[in-house]
JSON list of C-alpha atoms and ligand atoms in Angstrom, two decimals:
[
{"chain": "A", "resi": 1, "resn": "UNK", "atom": "CA", "xyz": [140.32, 360.49, 155.03]},
{"chain": "A", "resi": 2, "resn": "UNK", "atom": "CA", "xyz": [138.10, 363.01, 153.27]},
{"chain": "A", "resi": 3, "resn": "UNK", "atom": "CA", "xyz": [139.18, 362.61, 149.68]},
{"chain": "A", "resi": 4, "resn": "UNK", "atom": "CA", "xyz": [138.25, 364.36, 146.45]},
{"chain": "A", "resi": 5, "resn": "UNK", "atom": "CA", "xyz": [139.08, 362.57, 143.20]},
{"chain": "A", "resi": 6, "resn": "UNK", "atom": "CA", "xyz": [139.50, 364.99, 140.30]},
{"chain": "A", "resi": 7, "resn": "UNK", "atom": "CA", "xyz": [140.08, 364.30, 136.63]},
{"chain": "A", "resi": 8, "resn": "UNK", "atom": "CA", "xyz": [138.43, 364.72, 133.25]},
{"chain": "A", "resi": 9, "resn": "UNK", "atom": "CA", "xyz": [135.44, 362.62, 132.17]},
{"chain": "A", "resi": 10, "resn": "UNK", "atom": "CA", "xyz": [136.63, 359.12, 131.32]},
{"chain": "A", "resi": 11, "resn": "UNK", "atom": "CA", "xyz": [139.89, 359.51, 133.24]},
{"chain": "A", "resi": 12, "resn": "UNK", "atom": "CA", "xyz": [139.07, 356.52, 135.43]},
{"chain": "A", "resi": 13, "resn": "UNK", "atom": "CA", "xyz": [137.69, 358.22, 138.54]},
{"chain": "A", "resi": 14, "resn": "UNK", "atom": "CA", "xyz": [134.88, 355.74, 139.00]},
{"chain": "A", "resi": 15, "resn": "UNK", "atom": "CA", "xyz": [137.09, 352.69, 138.36]},
{"chain": "A", "resi": 16, "resn": "UNK", "atom": "CA", "xyz": [139.76, 353.86, 140.81]},
{"chain": "A", "resi": 17, "resn": "UNK", "atom": "CA", "xyz": [137.28, 355.18, 143.37]},
{"chain": "A", "resi": 18, "resn": "UNK", "atom": "CA", "xyz": [135.70, 351.76, 143.94]},
{"chain": "A", "resi": 19, "resn": "UNK", "atom": "CA", "xyz": [139.13, 350.29, 144.78]},
{"chain": "A", "resi": 20, "resn": "UNK", "atom": "CA", "xyz": [140.26, 353.23, 146.92]},
{"chain": "A", "resi": 21, "resn": "UNK", "atom": "CA", "xyz": [137.03, 353.25, 148.90]},
{"chain": "A", "resi": 22, "resn": "UNK", "atom": "CA", "xyz": [137.52, 349.57, 149.72]},
{"chain": "A", "resi": 23, "resn": "UNK", "atom": "CA", "xyz": [141.14, 350.07, 150.66]},
{"chain": "A", "resi": 24, "resn": "UNK", "atom": "CA", "xyz": [140.54, 353.05, 152.94]},
{"chain": "A", "resi": 25, "resn": "UNK", "atom": "CA", "xyz": [137.16, 351.79, 154.13]},
{"chain": "A", "resi": 26, "resn": "UNK", "atom": "CA", "xyz": [135.22, 354.91, 153.28]},
{"chain": "A", "resi": 27, "resn": "UNK", "atom": "CA", "xyz": [132.02, 355.35, 151.24]},
{"chain": "A", "resi": 28, "resn": "UNK", "atom": "CA", "xyz": [132.43, 356.10, 147.54]},
{"chain": "A", "resi": 29, "resn": "UNK", "atom": "CA", "xyz": [130.10, 358.94, 146.57]},
{"chain": "A", "resi": 30, "resn": "UNK", "atom": "CA", "xyz": [129.76, 359.63, 142.85]},
{"chain": "A", "resi": 31, "resn": "UNK", "atom": "CA", "xyz": [127.64, 362.66, 141.95]},
{"chain": "A", "resi": 32, "resn": "UNK", "atom": "CA", "xyz": [127.10, 361.26, 138.45]},
{"chain": "A", "resi": 33, "resn": "UNK", "atom": "CA", "xyz": [125.86, 357.90, 139.84]},
{"chain": "A", "resi": 34, "resn": "UNK", "atom": "CA", "xyz": [123.54, 359.64, 142.28]},
{"chain": "A", "resi": 35, "resn": "UNK", "atom": "CA", "xyz": [122.11, 361.76, 139.46]},
{"chain": "A", "resi": 36, "resn": "UNK", "atom": "CA", "xyz": [121.63, 358.69, 137.25]},
{"chain": "A", "resi": 37, "resn": "UNK", "atom": "CA", "xyz": [119.80, 356.97, 140.15]},
{"chain": "A", "resi": 38, "resn": "UNK", "atom": "CA", "xyz": [117.51, 360.00, 140.46]},
{"chain": "A", "resi": 39, "resn": "UNK", "atom": "CA", "xyz": [116.83, 359.82, 136.73]},
{"chain": "A", "resi": 40, "resn": "UNK", "atom": "CA", "xyz": [116.09, 356.09, 136.89]},
{"chain": "A", "resi": 41, "resn": "UNK", "atom": "CA", "xyz": [113.73, 356.66, 139.82]},
{"chain": "A", "resi": 42, "resn": "UNK", "atom": "CA", "xyz": [111.93, 359.39, 137.89]},
{"chain": "A", "resi": 43, "resn": "UNK", "atom": "CA", "xyz": [112.31, 361.91, 140.72]},
{"chain": "A", "resi": 44, "resn": "UNK", "atom": "CA", "xyz": [111.87, 365.67, 140.14]},
{"chain": "A", "resi": 45, "resn": "UNK", "atom": "CA", "xyz": [115.64, 366.13, 140.56]},
{"chain": "A", "resi": 46, "resn": "UNK", "atom": "CA", "xyz": [116.29, 363.39, 137.99]},
{"chain": "A", "resi": 47, "resn": "UNK", "atom": "CA", "xyz": [113.86, 365.03, 135.63]},
{"chain": "A", "resi": 48, "resn": "UNK", "atom": "CA", "xyz": [115.59, 368.37, 135.89]},
{"chain": "A", "resi": 49, "resn": "UNK", "atom": "CA", "xyz": [119.09, 366.89, 135.59]},
{"chain": "A", "resi": 50, "resn": "UNK", "atom": "CA", "xyz": [118.41, 364.78, 132.51]},
{"chain": "A", "resi": 51, "resn": "UNK", "atom": "CA", "xyz": [118.54, 367.48, 129.82]},
{"chain": "A", "resi": 52, "resn": "UNK", "atom": "CA", "xyz": [121.88, 368.77, 131.11]},
{"chain": "A", "resi": 53, "resn": "UNK", "atom": "CA", "xyz": [123.44, 365.31, 131.40]},
{"chain": "A", "resi": 54, "resn": "UNK", "atom": "CA", "xyz": [122.19, 364.18, 127.98]},
{"chain": "A", "resi": 55, "resn": "UNK", "atom": "CA", "xyz": [123.97, 367.03, 126.26]},
{"chain": "A", "resi": 56, "resn": "UNK", "atom": "CA", "xyz": [127.13, 366.89, 128.37]},
{"chain": "A", "resi": 57, "resn": "UNK", "atom": "CA", "xyz": [126.56, 370.08, 130.33]},
{"chain": "A", "resi": 58, "resn": "UNK", "atom": "CA", "xyz": [126.86, 370.39, 134.08]},
{"chain": "A", "resi": 59, "resn": "UNK", "atom": "CA", "xyz": [123.70, 370.13, 136.15]},
{"chain": "A", "resi": 60, "resn": "UNK", "atom": "CA", "xyz": [123.10, 373.51, 137.86]},
{"chain": "A", "resi": 61, "resn": "UNK", "atom": "CA", "xyz": [125.17, 374.02, 141.02]},
{"chain": "A", "resi": 62, "resn": "UNK", "atom": "CA", "xyz": [122.23, 374.49, 143.36]},
{"chain": "A", "resi": 63, "resn": "UNK", "atom": "CA", "xyz": [120.73, 371.08, 142.50]},
{"chain": "A", "resi": 64, "resn": "UNK", "atom": "CA", "xyz": [124.01, 369.21, 142.86]},
{"chain": "A", "resi": 65, "resn": "UNK", "atom": "CA", "xyz": [125.09, 370.99, 146.03]},
{"chain": "A", "resi": 66, "resn": "UNK", "atom": "CA", "xyz": [121.78, 370.24, 147.73]},
{"chain": "A", "resi": 67, "resn": "UNK", "atom": "CA", "xyz": [122.00, 366.55, 146.77]},
{"chain": "A", "resi": 68, "resn": "UNK", "atom": "CA", "xyz": [125.66, 366.13, 147.78]},
{"chain": "A", "resi": 69, "resn": "UNK", "atom": "CA", "xyz": [125.31, 368.16, 150.99]},
{"chain": "A", "resi": 70, "resn": "UNK", "atom": "CA", "xyz": [122.58, 365.78, 152.17]},
{"chain": "A", "resi": 71, "resn": "UNK", "atom": "CA", "xyz": [124.65, 362.75, 151.26]},
{"chain": "A", "resi": 72, "resn": "UNK", "atom": "CA", "xyz": [127.84, 363.92, 153.01]},
{"chain": "A", "resi": 73, "resn": "UNK", "atom": "CA", "xyz": [125.96, 364.63, 156.23]},
{"chain": "A", "resi": 74, "resn": "UNK", "atom": "CA", "xyz": [124.75, 361.04, 156.51]},
{"chain": "A", "resi": 75, "resn": "UNK", "atom": "CA", "xyz": [126.29, 359.02, 159.37]},
{"chain": "A", "resi": 76, "resn": "UNK", "atom": "CA", "xyz": [128.35, 356.70, 157.16]},
{"chain": "A", "resi": 77, "resn": "UNK", "atom": "CA", "xyz": [130.47, 359.73, 156.18]},
{"chain": "A", "resi": 78, "resn": "UNK", "atom": "CA", "xyz": [131.43, 360.65, 159.73]},
{"chain": "A", "resi": 79, "resn": "UNK", "atom": "CA", "xyz": [134.80, 358.86, 159.47]},
{"chain": "A", "resi": 80, "resn": "UNK", "atom": "CA", "xyz": [135.53, 360.04, 155.95]},
{"chain": "A", "resi": 81, "resn": "UNK", "atom": "CA", "xyz": [134.42, 359.68, 152.34]},
{"chain": "A", "resi": 82, "resn": "UNK", "atom": "CA", "xyz": [135.61, 359.67, 148.76]},
{"chain": "A", "resi": 83, "resn": "UNK", "atom": "CA", "xyz": [133.98, 362.18, 146.41]},
{"chain": "A", "resi": 84, "resn": "UNK", "atom": "CA", "xyz": [134.01, 361.25, 142.70]},
{"chain": "A", "resi": 85, "resn": "UNK", "atom": "CA", "xyz": [132.84, 363.90, 140.23]},
{"chain": "A", "resi": 86, "resn": "UNK", "atom": "CA", "xyz": [132.11, 366.52, 142.88]},
{"chain": "A", "resi": 87, "resn": "UNK", "atom": "CA", "xyz": [133.01, 369.34, 143.25]},
{"chain": "A", "resi": 88, "resn": "UNK", "atom": "CA", "xyz": [133.09, 370.29, 139.58]},
{"chain": "A", "resi": 89, "resn": "UNK", "atom": "CA", "xyz": [132.93, 374.10, 139.72]},
{"chain": "A", "resi": 90, "resn": "UNK", "atom": "CA", "xyz": [134.62, 376.66, 141.94]},
{"chain": "A", "resi": 91, "resn": "UNK", "atom": "CA", "xyz": [131.27, 377.49, 143.47]},
{"chain": "A", "resi": 92, "resn": "UNK", "atom": "CA", "xyz": [130.72, 373.83, 144.40]},
{"chain": "A", "resi": 93, "resn": "UNK", "atom": "CA", "xyz": [134.22, 373.66, 145.92]},
{"chain": "A", "resi": 94, "resn": "UNK", "atom": "CA", "xyz": [133.67, 376.79, 147.97]},
{"chain": "A", "resi": 95, "resn": "UNK", "atom": "CA", "xyz": [130.28, 375.67, 149.25]},
{"chain": "A", "resi": 96, "resn": "UNK", "atom": "CA", "xyz": [131.67, 372.22, 150.06]},
{"chain": "A", "resi": 97, "resn": "UNK", "atom": "CA", "xyz": [134.49, 373.83, 152.06]},
{"chain": "A", "resi": 98, "resn": "UNK", "atom": "CA", "xyz": [131.99, 376.02, 153.91]},
{"chain": "A", "resi": 99, "resn": "UNK", "atom": "CA", "xyz": [129.81, 373.02, 154.78]},
{"chain": "A", "resi": 100, "resn": "UNK", "atom": "CA", "xyz": [132.76, 370.93, 156.00]},
{"chain": "A", "resi": 101, "resn": "UNK", "atom": "CA", "xyz": [134.20, 373.88, 157.91]},
{"chain": "A", "resi": 102, "resn": "UNK", "atom": "CA", "xyz": [130.99, 374.05, 159.93]},
{"chain": "A", "resi": 103, "resn": "UNK", "atom": "CA", "xyz": [131.55, 370.45, 160.98]},
{"chain": "A", "resi": 104, "resn": "UNK", "atom": "CA", "xyz": [135.31, 370.99, 161.51]},
{"chain": "A", "resi": 105, "resn": "UNK", "atom": "CA", "xyz": [136.11, 368.20, 159.07]},
{"chain": "A", "resi": 106, "resn": "UNK", "atom": "CA", "xyz": [137.78, 369.70, 156.00]},
{"chain": "A", "resi": 107, "resn": "UNK", "atom": "CA", "xyz": [138.90, 367.89, 152.85]},
{"chain": "A", "resi": 108, "resn": "UNK", "atom": "CA", "xyz": [142.19, 366.14, 153.69]},
{"chain": "A", "resi": 109, "resn": "UNK", "atom": "CA", "xyz": [143.35, 364.82, 150.30]},
{"chain": "A", "resi": 110, "resn": "UNK", "atom": "CA", "xyz": [142.79, 365.64, 146.63]},
{"chain": "A", "resi": 111, "resn": "UNK", "atom": "CA", "xyz": [144.06, 363.41, 143.81]},
{"chain": "A", "resi": 112, "resn": "UNK", "atom": "CA", "xyz": [143.92, 364.56, 140.21]},
{"chain": "A", "resi": 113, "resn": "UNK", "atom": "CA", "xyz": [144.08, 361.94, 137.43]},
{"chain": "A", "resi": 114, "resn": "UNK", "atom": "CA", "xyz": [145.97, 363.07, 134.37]},
{"chain": "A", "resi": 115, "resn": "UNK", "atom": "CA", "xyz": [144.94, 361.43, 131.05]},
{"chain": "A", "resi": 116, "resn": "UNK", "atom": "CA", "xyz": [145.37, 362.77, 127.48]},
{"chain": "A", "resi": 117, "resn": "UNK", "atom": "CA", "xyz": [142.21, 363.67, 125.55]},
{"chain": "A", "resi": 118, "resn": "UNK", "atom": "CA", "xyz": [142.62, 361.12, 122.77]},
{"chain": "A", "resi": 119, "resn": "UNK", "atom": "CA", "xyz": [142.77, 358.30, 125.32]},
{"chain": "A", "resi": 120, "resn": "UNK", "atom": "CA", "xyz": [139.69, 359.64, 127.06]},
{"chain": "A", "resi": 121, "resn": "UNK", "atom": "CA", "xyz": [137.60, 359.84, 123.90]},
{"chain": "A", "resi": 122, "resn": "UNK", "atom": "CA", "xyz": [138.64, 356.28, 123.03]},
{"chain": "A", "resi": 123, "resn": "UNK", "atom": "CA", "xyz": [137.69, 354.94, 126.49]},
{"chain": "A", "resi": 124, "resn": "UNK", "atom": "CA", "xyz": [134.29, 356.62, 126.42]},
{"chain": "A", "resi": 125, "resn": "UNK", "atom": "CA", "xyz": [133.60, 355.52, 122.83]},
{"chain": "A", "resi": 126, "resn": "UNK", "atom": "CA", "xyz": [134.41, 351.90, 123.73]},
{"chain": "A", "resi": 127, "resn": "UNK", "atom": "CA", "xyz": [132.19, 351.99, 126.78]},
{"chain": "A", "resi": 128, "resn": "UNK", "atom": "CA", "xyz": [129.31, 353.47, 124.75]},
{"chain": "A", "resi": 129, "resn": "UNK", "atom": "CA", "xyz": [129.69, 350.72, 122.12]},
{"chain": "A", "resi": 130, "resn": "UNK", "atom": "CA", "xyz": [129.69, 347.97, 124.71]},
{"chain": "A", "resi": 131, "resn": "UNK", "atom": "CA", "xyz": [126.26, 349.14, 125.89]},
{"chain": "A", "resi": 132, "resn": "UNK", "atom": "CA", "xyz": [126.86, 351.20, 129.03]},
{"chain": "A", "resi": 133, "resn": "UNK", "atom": "CA", "xyz": [123.35, 352.58, 128.73]},
{"chain": "A", "resi": 134, "resn": "UNK", "atom": "CA", "xyz": [124.73, 356.06, 129.43]},
{"chain": "A", "resi": 135, "resn": "UNK", "atom": "CA", "xyz": [123.21, 358.57, 127.03]},
{"chain": "A", "resi": 136, "resn": "UNK", "atom": "CA", "xyz": [126.37, 360.70, 127.28]},
{"chain": "A", "resi": 137, "resn": "UNK", "atom": "CA", "xyz": [128.77, 357.94, 126.10]},
{"chain": "A", "resi": 138, "resn": "UNK", "atom": "CA", "xyz": [128.98, 359.09, 122.47]},
{"chain": "A", "resi": 139, "resn": "UNK", "atom": "CA", "xyz": [131.98, 360.73, 120.80]},
{"chain": "A", "resi": 140, "resn": "UNK", "atom": "CA", "xyz": [129.99, 363.96, 120.32]},
{"chain": "A", "resi": 141, "resn": "UNK", "atom": "CA", "xyz": [128.81, 364.27, 123.92]},
{"chain": "A", "resi": 142, "resn": "UNK", "atom": "CA", "xyz": [132.22, 363.17, 125.23]},
{"chain": "A", "resi": 143, "resn": "UNK", "atom": "CA", "xyz": [133.82, 366.06, 123.31]},
{"chain": "A", "resi": 144, "resn": "UNK", "atom": "CA", "xyz": [131.32, 368.42, 124.89]},
{"chain": "A", "resi": 145, "resn": "UNK", "atom": "CA", "xyz": [131.97, 366.99, 128.37]},
{"chain": "A", "resi": 146, "resn": "UNK", "atom": "CA", "xyz": [135.69, 367.58, 127.87]},
{"chain": "A", "resi": 147, "resn": "UNK", "atom": "CA", "xyz": [135.11, 371.15, 126.77]},
{"chain": "A", "resi": 148, "resn": "UNK", "atom": "CA", "xyz": [132.98, 371.75, 129.88]},
{"chain": "A", "resi": 149, "resn": "UNK", "atom": "CA", "xyz": [135.69, 370.12, 132.00]},
{"chain": "A", "resi": 150, "resn": "UNK", "atom": "CA", "xyz": [138.40, 372.50, 130.74]},
{"chain": "A", "resi": 151, "resn": "UNK", "atom": "CA", "xyz": [136.21, 375.56, 131.17]},
{"chain": "A", "resi": 152, "resn": "UNK", "atom": "CA", "xyz": [134.60, 374.81, 134.54]},
{"chain": "A", "resi": 153, "resn": "UNK", "atom": "CA", "xyz": [136.35, 371.98, 136.38]},
{"chain": "A", "resi": 154, "resn": "UNK", "atom": "CA", "xyz": [140.05, 372.19, 135.51]},
{"chain": "A", "resi": 155, "resn": "UNK", "atom": "CA", "xyz": [140.44, 375.43, 137.56]},
{"chain": "A", "resi": 156, "resn": "UNK", "atom": "CA", "xyz": [139.79, 373.32, 140.66]},
{"chain": "A", "resi": 157, "resn": "UNK", "atom": "CA", "xyz": [143.27, 371.82, 140.39]},
{"chain": "A", "resi": 158, "resn": "UNK", "atom": "CA", "xyz": [144.71, 375.24, 141.08]},
{"chain": "A", "resi": 159, "resn": "UNK", "atom": "CA", "xyz": [142.18, 375.86, 143.87]},
{"chain": "A", "resi": 160, "resn": "UNK", "atom": "CA", "xyz": [143.35, 372.74, 145.72]},
{"chain": "A", "resi": 161, "resn": "UNK", "atom": "CA", "xyz": [147.03, 373.23, 144.83]},
{"chain": "A", "resi": 162, "resn": "UNK", "atom": "CA", "xyz": [146.92, 376.64, 146.51]},
{"chain": "A", "resi": 163, "resn": "UNK", "atom": "CA", "xyz": [145.56, 374.91, 149.61]},
{"chain": "A", "resi": 164, "resn": "UNK", "atom": "CA", "xyz": [148.43, 372.42, 149.56]},
{"chain": "A", "resi": 165, "resn": "UNK", "atom": "CA", "xyz": [146.13, 369.44, 148.99]},
{"chain": "A", "resi": 166, "resn": "UNK", "atom": "CA", "xyz": [146.63, 368.49, 145.36]},
{"chain": "A", "resi": 167, "resn": "UNK", "atom": "CA", "xyz": [148.40, 365.30, 144.32]},
{"chain": "A", "resi": 168, "resn": "UNK", "atom": "CA", "xyz": [148.71, 364.85, 140.57]},
{"chain": "A", "resi": 169, "resn": "UNK", "atom": "CA", "xyz": [148.69, 361.23, 139.38]},
{"chain": "A", "resi": 170, "resn": "UNK", "atom": "CA", "xyz": [149.44, 359.81, 135.94]},
{"chain": "A", "resi": 171, "resn": "UNK", "atom": "CA", "xyz": [146.23, 358.10, 134.80]},
{"chain": "A", "resi": 172, "resn": "UNK", "atom": "CA", "xyz": [147.76, 356.07, 131.95]},
{"chain": "A", "resi": 173, "resn": "UNK", "atom": "CA", "xyz": [148.49, 352.37, 132.28]},
{"chain": "A", "resi": 174, "resn": "UNK", "atom": "CA", "xyz": [146.62, 349.42, 133.71]},
{"chain": "A", "resi": 175, "resn": "UNK", "atom": "CA", "xyz": [143.97, 349.89, 136.37]},
{"chain": "A", "resi": 176, "resn": "UNK", "atom": "CA", "xyz": [146.30, 348.26, 138.92]},
{"chain": "A", "resi": 177, "resn": "UNK", "atom": "CA", "xyz": [149.27, 350.46, 138.01]},
{"chain": "A", "resi": 178, "resn": "UNK", "atom": "CA", "xyz": [147.17, 353.58, 138.43]},
{"chain": "A", "resi": 179, "resn": "UNK", "atom": "CA", "xyz": [145.76, 352.32, 141.72]},
{"chain": "A", "resi": 180, "resn": "UNK", "atom": "CA", "xyz": [149.31, 351.78, 142.98]},
{"chain": "A", "resi": 181, "resn": "UNK", "atom": "CA", "xyz": [150.28, 355.34, 142.08]},
{"chain": "A", "resi": 182, "resn": "UNK", "atom": "CA", "xyz": [147.18, 356.74, 143.74]},
{"chain": "A", "resi": 183, "resn": "UNK", "atom": "CA", "xyz": [147.74, 354.82, 146.96]},
{"chain": "A", "resi": 184, "resn": "UNK", "atom": "CA", "xyz": [151.38, 355.92, 147.03]},
{"chain": "A", "resi": 185, "resn": "UNK", "atom": "CA", "xyz": [150.43, 359.57, 146.44]},
{"chain": "A", "resi": 186, "resn": "UNK", "atom": "CA", "xyz": [147.71, 359.48, 149.08]},
{"chain": "A", "resi": 187, "resn": "UNK", "atom": "CA", "xyz": [149.79, 357.75, 151.73]},
{"chain": "A", "resi": 188, "resn": "UNK", "atom": "CA", "xyz": [152.82, 360.01, 151.18]},
{"chain": "B", "resi": 1, "resn": "AP5", "atom": "P1", "xyz": [129.96, 361.57, 135.82]},
{"chain": "B", "resi": 1, "resn": "AP5", "atom": "O1", "xyz": [129.13, 360.40, 135.99]},
{"chain": "B", "resi": 1, "resn": "AP5", "atom": "O2", "xyz": [130.75, 362.11, 136.94]},
{"chain": "B", "resi": 1, "resn": "AP5", "atom": "O3", "xyz": [130.88, 361.32, 134.57]},
{"chain": "B", "resi": 1, "resn": "AP5", "atom": "P2", "xyz": [132.32, 361.87, 134.20]},
{"chain": "B", "resi": 1, "resn": "AP5", "atom": "O4", "xyz": [133.19, 362.19, 135.30]},
{"chain": "B", "resi": 1, "resn": "AP5", "atom": "O5", "xyz": [132.10, 362.94, 133.22]},
{"chain": "B", "resi": 1, "resn": "AP5", "atom": "O6", "xyz": [132.95, 360.68, 133.44]},
{"chain": "B", "resi": 1, "resn": "AP5", "atom": "P3", "xyz": [132.91, 359.13, 133.64]},
{"chain": "B", "resi": 1, "resn": "AP5", "atom": "O7", "xyz": [132.13, 358.68, 134.79]},
{"chain": "B", "resi": 1, "resn": "AP5", "atom": "O8", "xyz": [132.51, 358.66, 132.29]},
{"chain": "B", "resi": 1, "resn": "AP5", "atom": "O9", "xyz": [134.46, 358.82, 133.80]},
{"chain": "B", "resi": 1, "resn": "AP5", "atom": "P4", "xyz": [135.33, 358.39, 135.05]},
{"chain": "B", "resi": 1, "resn": "AP5", "atom": "O10", "xyz": [136.41, 359.38, 135.23]},
{"chain": "B", "resi": 1, "resn": "AP5", "atom": "O11", "xyz": [134.51, 358.00, 136.22]},
{"chain": "B", "resi": 1, "resn": "AP5", "atom": "O12", "xyz": [136.02, 357.12, 134.43]},
{"chain": "B", "resi": 1, "resn": "AP5", "atom": "P5", "xyz": [135.58, 355.59, 134.48]},
{"chain": "B", "resi": 1, "resn": "AP5", "atom": "O13", "xyz": [136.20, 354.90, 135.63]},
{"chain": "B", "resi": 1, "resn": "AP5", "atom": "O14", "xyz": [134.12, 355.48, 134.31]},
{"chain": "B", "resi": 1, "resn": "AP5", "atom": "O15", "xyz": [129.05, 362.79, 135.29]},
{"chain": "B", "resi": 1, "resn": "AP5", "atom": "C1", "xyz": [128.09, 362.60, 134.28]},
{"chain": "B", "resi": 1, "resn": "AP5", "atom": "C2", "xyz": [127.26, 363.87, 134.14]},
{"chain": "B", "resi": 1, "resn": "AP5", "atom": "O16", "xyz": [126.56, 364.13, 135.37]},
{"chain": "B", "resi": 1, "resn": "AP5", "atom": "C3", "xyz": [128.05, 365.16, 133.89]},
{"chain": "B", "resi": 1, "resn": "AP5", "atom": "O17", "xyz": [128.34, 365.35, 132.52]},
{"chain": "B", "resi": 1, "resn": "AP5", "atom": "C4", "xyz": [127.09, 366.20, 134.45]},
{"chain": "B", "resi": 1, "resn": "AP5", "atom": "O18", "xyz": [126.05, 366.47, 133.55]},
{"chain": "B", "resi": 1, "resn": "AP5", "atom": "C5", "xyz": [126.49, 365.52, 135.66]},
{"chain": "B", "resi": 1, "resn": "AP5", "atom": "N1", "xyz": [127.25, 365.78, 136.89]},
{"chain": "B", "resi": 1, "resn": "AP5", "atom": "C6", "xyz": [127.93, 364.88, 137.66]},
{"chain": "B", "resi": 1, "resn": "AP5", "atom": "N2", "xyz": [128.51, 365.48, 138.69]},
{"chain": "B", "resi": 1, "resn": "AP5", "atom": "C7", "xyz": [128.21, 366.81, 138.60]},
{"chain": "B", "resi": 1, "resn": "AP5", "atom": "C8", "xyz": [128.55, 367.93, 139.36]},
{"chain": "B", "resi": 1, "resn": "AP5", "atom": "N3", "xyz": [129.33, 367.84, 140.45]},
{"chain": "B", "resi": 1, "resn": "AP5", "atom": "N4", "xyz": [128.08, 369.15, 138.96]},
{"chain": "B", "resi": 1, "resn": "AP5", "atom": "C9", "xyz": [127.29, 369.27, 137.87]},
{"chain": "B", "resi": 1, "resn": "AP5", "atom": "N5", "xyz": [126.95, 368.23, 137.09]},
{"chain": "B", "resi": 1, "resn": "AP5", "atom": "C10", "xyz": [127.40, 367.01, 137.46]},
{"chain": "B", "resi": 1, "resn": "AP5", "atom": "O19", "xyz": [136.34, 355.07, 133.17]},
{"chain": "B", "resi": 1, "resn": "AP5", "atom": "C11", "xyz": [135.91, 355.41, 131.88]},
{"chain": "B", "resi": 1, "resn": "AP5", "atom": "C12", "xyz": [136.03, 354.17, 130.97]},
{"chain": "B", "resi": 1, "resn": "AP5", "atom": "O20", "xyz": [137.42, 353.85, 130.81]},
{"chain": "B", "resi": 1, "resn": "AP5", "atom": "C13", "xyz": [135.36, 352.92, 131.52]},
{"chain": "B", "resi": 1, "resn": "AP5", "atom": "O21", "xyz": [134.81, 352.18, 130.48]},
{"chain": "B", "resi": 1, "resn": "AP5", "atom": "C14", "xyz": [136.52, 352.15, 132.18]},
{"chain": "B", "resi": 1, "resn": "AP5", "atom": "O22", "xyz": [136.29, 350.77, 132.21]},
{"chain": "B", "resi": 1, "resn": "AP5", "atom": "C15", "xyz": [137.68, 352.53, 131.28]},
{"chain": "B", "resi": 1, "resn": "AP5", "atom": "N6", "xyz": [138.95, 352.56, 132.00]},
{"chain": "B", "resi": 1, "resn": "AP5", "atom": "C16", "xyz": [139.17, 353.02, 133.27]},
{"chain": "B", "resi": 1, "resn": "AP5", "atom": "N7", "xyz": [140.48, 352.92, 133.59]},
{"chain": "B", "resi": 1, "resn": "AP5", "atom": "C17", "xyz": [141.11, 352.40, 132.50]},
{"chain": "B", "resi": 1, "resn": "AP5", "atom": "C18", "xyz": [142.47, 352.08, 132.20]},
{"chain": "B", "resi": 1, "resn": "AP5", "atom": "N8", "xyz": [143.44, 352.25, 133.11]},
{"chain": "B", "resi": 1, "resn": "AP5", "atom": "N9", "xyz": [142.74, 351.59, 130.99]},
{"chain": "B", "resi": 1, "resn": "AP5", "atom": "C19", "xyz": [141.77, 351.41, 130.06]},
{"chain": "B", "resi": 1, "resn": "AP5", "atom": "N10", "xyz": [140.46, 351.69, 130.28]},
{"chain": "B", "resi": 1, "resn": "AP5", "atom": "C20", "xyz": [140.13, 352.18, 131.49]},
{"chain": "B", "resi": 2, "resn": "MG", "atom": "MG1", "xyz": [132.50, 358.25, 136.69]}
]
């Protein structure tokens, strides 16, 4: 299974991805986590990404594509993977498709988590208050991340729908309820 998990910031991608990756026995690859690791390590990539992440903007495509391309080509991805937070722009989606096409291993499933904005802001605010350490977990930056999502990432739902891959999943409820819906949608 080569799965892309879509959904707005705070929709529960990371939470659900950990469980799905275990269930389907594939690596969970979060572009946001990888970027935060680069920042923590003080690498040049981390240094360049920081200003964009701190203000809730997307990190430039070329940086993210390079990082994710390298990750996906590692041997643990040969039997599949779960991408969380990538692709996030049409250009990223197209370049990902081109890369996978070369290896004759295209994306097989796309799930899109649907959660209303007020719930998202509340989840992110709570996480920020409980000390997530993420500089973008404030109400202000969350609003910006949502705006960026609608402008740049939401069009990907259509991109994957047109390819017959999209499965829309209601992201409201308990973590277990949502996991059940995702598994059902992915196994259908
Ligand atoms: P990234 O790390 O990808 O963050 P995000 O997708 O914007 O949002 P989150 O990780 O906060 O949300 P999530 O959907 O994973 O939900 P989670 O499970 O955590 O990106 C961060 C930044 O990196 C971007 O802004 C950008 O700058 C950069 N970046 C990353 N990828 C990029 C790319 N491809 N291109 C360019 N730039 C990129 O849940 C959220 C909270 O809700 C948690 O506290 C959780 O415990 C809680 N929660 C989860 N499920 C439930 C539930 N069912 N009920 C109640 N609470 C719940
Ligand atoms: Mg996440």
